[in-house]
Amino acid sequence: MTHEVNPRDARARATRVDPTWDEPHRVARRAHLREQMLASVSGVQLAEIREDPPTPDSR
């Protein structure tokens, strides 16, 4: 089983492991990758909606 991790603890651990974790260019890179990932997920969901139009009985 997994357990919940406090985001502050995760950030502190990441900074201990890699002191450059919070450098501006790395923060910007992660934000960009997060945007791409979310757009990809949204695109997949949109494609699924387009493939499977609602039927008249599904109202």
mmCIF file with all atom_site columns, C-alpha atoms in Angstrom:
data_model
loop_
_atom_site.group_PDB
_atom_site.id
_atom_site.type_symbol
_atom_site.label_atom_id
_atom_site.label_alt_id
_atom_site.label_comp_id
_atom_site.label_asym_id
_atom_site.label_entity_id
_atom_site.label_seq_id
_atom_site.pdbx_PDB_ins_code
_atom_site.Cartn_x
_atom_site.Cartn_y
_atom_site.Cartn_z
_atom_site.occupancy
_atom_site.B_iso_or_equiv
_atom_site.pdbx_formal_charge
_atom_site.auth_seq_id
_atom_site.auth_comp_id
_atom_site.auth_asym_id
_atom_site.auth_atom_id
_atom_site.pdbx_PDB_model_num
ATOM 1  C CA . MET A 1 1  ? 0.000   0.000  0.000   1.00 0.00 ? 1  MET A CA 1
ATOM 2  C CA . THR A 1 2  ? 1.068   3.546  -0.597  1.00 0.00 ? 2  THR A CA 1
ATOM 3  C CA . HIS A 1 3  ? 0.642   6.374  1.827   1.00 0.00 ? 3  HIS A CA 1
ATOM 4  C CA . GLU A 1 4  ? -0.023  10.052 1.396   1.00 0.00 ? 4  GLU A CA 1
ATOM 5  C CA . VAL A 1 5  ? 2.961   12.347 1.179   1.00 0.00 ? 5  VAL A CA 1
ATOM 6  C CA . ASN A 1 6  ? 2.787   15.944 2.237   1.00 0.00 ? 6  ASN A CA 1
ATOM 7  C CA . PRO A 1 7  ? 3.736   18.128 -0.771  1.00 0.00 ? 7  PRO A CA 1
ATOM 8  C CA . ARG A 1 8  ? 6.037   20.219 1.442   1.00 0.00 ? 8  ARG A CA 1
ATOM 9  C CA . ASP A 1 9  ? 7.884   17.084 2.532   1.00 0.00 ? 9  ASP A CA 1
ATOM 10 C CA . ALA A 1 10 ? 8.214   15.934 -1.074  1.00 0.00 ? 10 ALA A CA 1
ATOM 11 C CA . ARG A 1 11 ? 9.616   19.327 -2.118  1.00 0.00 ? 11 ARG A CA 1
ATOM 12 C CA . ALA A 1 12 ? 12.059  19.356 0.801   1.00 0.00 ? 12 ALA A CA 1
ATOM 13 C CA . ARG A 1 13 ? 13.261  15.874 -0.089  1.00 0.00 ? 13 ARG A CA 1
ATOM 14 C CA . ALA A 1 14 ? 13.639  16.772 -3.782  1.00 0.00 ? 14 ALA A CA 1
ATOM 15 C CA . THR A 1 15 ? 15.664  19.842 -2.817  1.00 0.00 ? 15 THR A CA 1
ATOM 16 C CA . ARG A 1 16 ? 17.929  17.759 -0.559  1.00 0.00 ? 16 ARG A CA 1
ATOM 17 C CA . VAL A 1 17 ? 18.506  15.217 -3.330  1.00 0.00 ? 17 VAL A CA 1
ATOM 18 C CA . ASP A 1 18 ? 18.976  17.867 -6.039  1.00 0.00 ? 18 ASP A CA 1
ATOM 19 C CA . PRO A 1 19 ? 19.687  21.427 -4.835  1.00 0.00 ? 19 PRO A CA 1
ATOM 20 C CA . THR A 1 20 ? 18.911  22.807 -8.310  1.00 0.00 ? 20 THR A CA 1
ATOM 21 C CA . TRP A 1 21 ? 15.262  21.616 -8.059  1.00 0.00 ? 21 TRP A CA 1
ATOM 22 C CA . ASP A 1 22 ? 13.890  25.111 -7.367  1.00 0.00 ? 22 ASP A CA 1
ATOM 23 C CA . GLU A 1 23 ? 15.966  27.002 -9.924  1.00 0.00 ? 23 GLU A CA 1
ATOM 24 C CA . PRO A 1 24 ? 13.741  29.177 -12.146 1.00 0.00 ? 24 PRO A CA 1
ATOM 25 C CA . HIS A 1 25 ? 14.536  27.367 -15.401 1.00 0.00 ? 25 HIS A CA 1
ATOM 26 C CA . ARG A 1 26 ? 13.672  23.994 -13.820 1.00 0.00 ? 26 ARG A CA 1
ATOM 27 C CA . VAL A 1 27 ? 10.434  25.314 -12.330 1.00 0.00 ? 27 VAL A CA 1
ATOM 28 C CA . ALA A 1 28 ? 9.491   26.751 -15.743 1.00 0.00 ? 28 ALA A CA 1
ATOM 29 C CA . ARG A 1 29 ? 10.351  23.456 -17.456 1.00 0.00 ? 29 ARG A CA 1
ATOM 30 C CA . ARG A 1 30 ? 8.140   21.471 -15.070 1.00 0.00 ? 30 ARG A CA 1
ATOM 31 C CA . ALA A 1 31 ? 5.286   23.942 -15.594 1.00 0.00 ? 31 ALA A CA 1
ATOM 32 C CA . HIS A 1 32 ? 5.631   23.562 -19.365 1.00 0.00 ? 32 HIS A CA 1
ATOM 33 C CA . LEU A 1 33 ? 5.656   19.766 -19.149 1.00 0.00 ? 33 LEU A CA 1
ATOM 34 C CA . ARG A 1 34 ? 2.616   19.859 -16.852 1.00 0.00 ? 34 ARG A CA 1
ATOM 35 C CA . GLU A 1 35 ? 0.744   22.002 -19.400 1.00 0.00 ? 35 GLU A CA 1
ATOM 36 C CA . GLN A 1 36 ? 1.641   19.573 -22.196 1.00 0.00 ? 36 GLN A CA 1
ATOM 37 C CA . MET A 1 37 ? 0.512   16.591 -20.126 1.00 0.00 ? 37 MET A CA 1
ATOM 38 C CA . LEU A 1 38 ? -2.815  18.223 -19.262 1.00 0.00 ? 38 LEU A CA 1
ATOM 39 C CA . ALA A 1 39 ? -3.392  19.222 -22.888 1.00 0.00 ? 39 ALA A CA 1
ATOM 40 C CA . SER A 1 40 ? -2.657  15.662 -23.963 1.00 0.00 ? 40 SER A CA 1
ATOM 41 C CA . VAL A 1 41 ? -5.128  14.248 -21.448 1.00 0.00 ? 41 VAL A CA 1
ATOM 42 C CA . SER A 1 42 ? -7.758  16.785 -22.510 1.00 0.00 ? 42 SER A CA 1
ATOM 43 C CA . GLY A 1 43 ? -7.130  15.910 -26.155 1.00 0.00 ? 43 GLY A CA 1
ATOM 44 C CA . VAL A 1 44 ? -7.628  12.205 -25.475 1.00 0.00 ? 44 VAL A CA 1
ATOM 45 C CA . GLN A 1 45 ? -10.849 12.910 -23.588 1.00 0.00 ? 45 GLN A CA 1
ATOM 46 C CA . LEU A 1 46 ? -12.090 15.102 -26.433 1.00 0.00 ? 46 LEU A CA 1
ATOM 47 C CA . ALA A 1 47 ? -11.274 12.384 -28.973 1.00 0.00 ? 47 ALA A CA 1
ATOM 48 C CA . GLU A 1 48 ? -13.223 9.859  -26.905 1.00 0.00 ? 48 GLU A CA 1
ATOM 49 C CA . ILE A 1 49 ? -16.213 12.202 -26.786 1.00 0.00 ? 49 ILE A CA 1
ATOM 50 C CA . ARG A 1 50 ? -16.073 12.669 -30.542 1.00 0.00 ? 50 ARG A CA 1
ATOM 51 C CA . GLU A 1 51 ? -15.842 8.901  -31.149 1.00 0.00 ? 51 GLU A CA 1
ATOM 52 C CA . ASP A 1 52 ? -18.794 8.078  -28.924 1.00 0.00 ? 52 ASP A CA 1
ATOM 53 C CA . PRO A 1 53 ? -21.594 10.608 -29.423 1.00 0.00 ? 53 PRO A CA 1
ATOM 54 C CA . PRO A 1 54 ? -24.394 10.407 -26.867 1.00 0.00 ? 54 PRO A CA 1
ATOM 55 C CA . THR A 1 55 ? -27.411 8.338  -27.802 1.00 0.00 ? 55 THR A CA 1
ATOM 56 C CA . PRO A 1 56 ? -30.924 9.762  -27.467 1.00 0.00 ? 56 PRO A CA 1
ATOM 57 C CA . ASP A 1 57 ? -31.602 7.299  -24.615 1.00 0.00 ? 57 ASP A CA 1
ATOM 58 C CA . SER A 1 58 ? -28.679 8.575  -22.507 1.00 0.00 ? 58 SER A CA 1
ATOM 59 C CA . ARG A 1 59 ? -30.370 11.786 -21.374 1.00 0.00 ? 59 ARG A CA 1
#
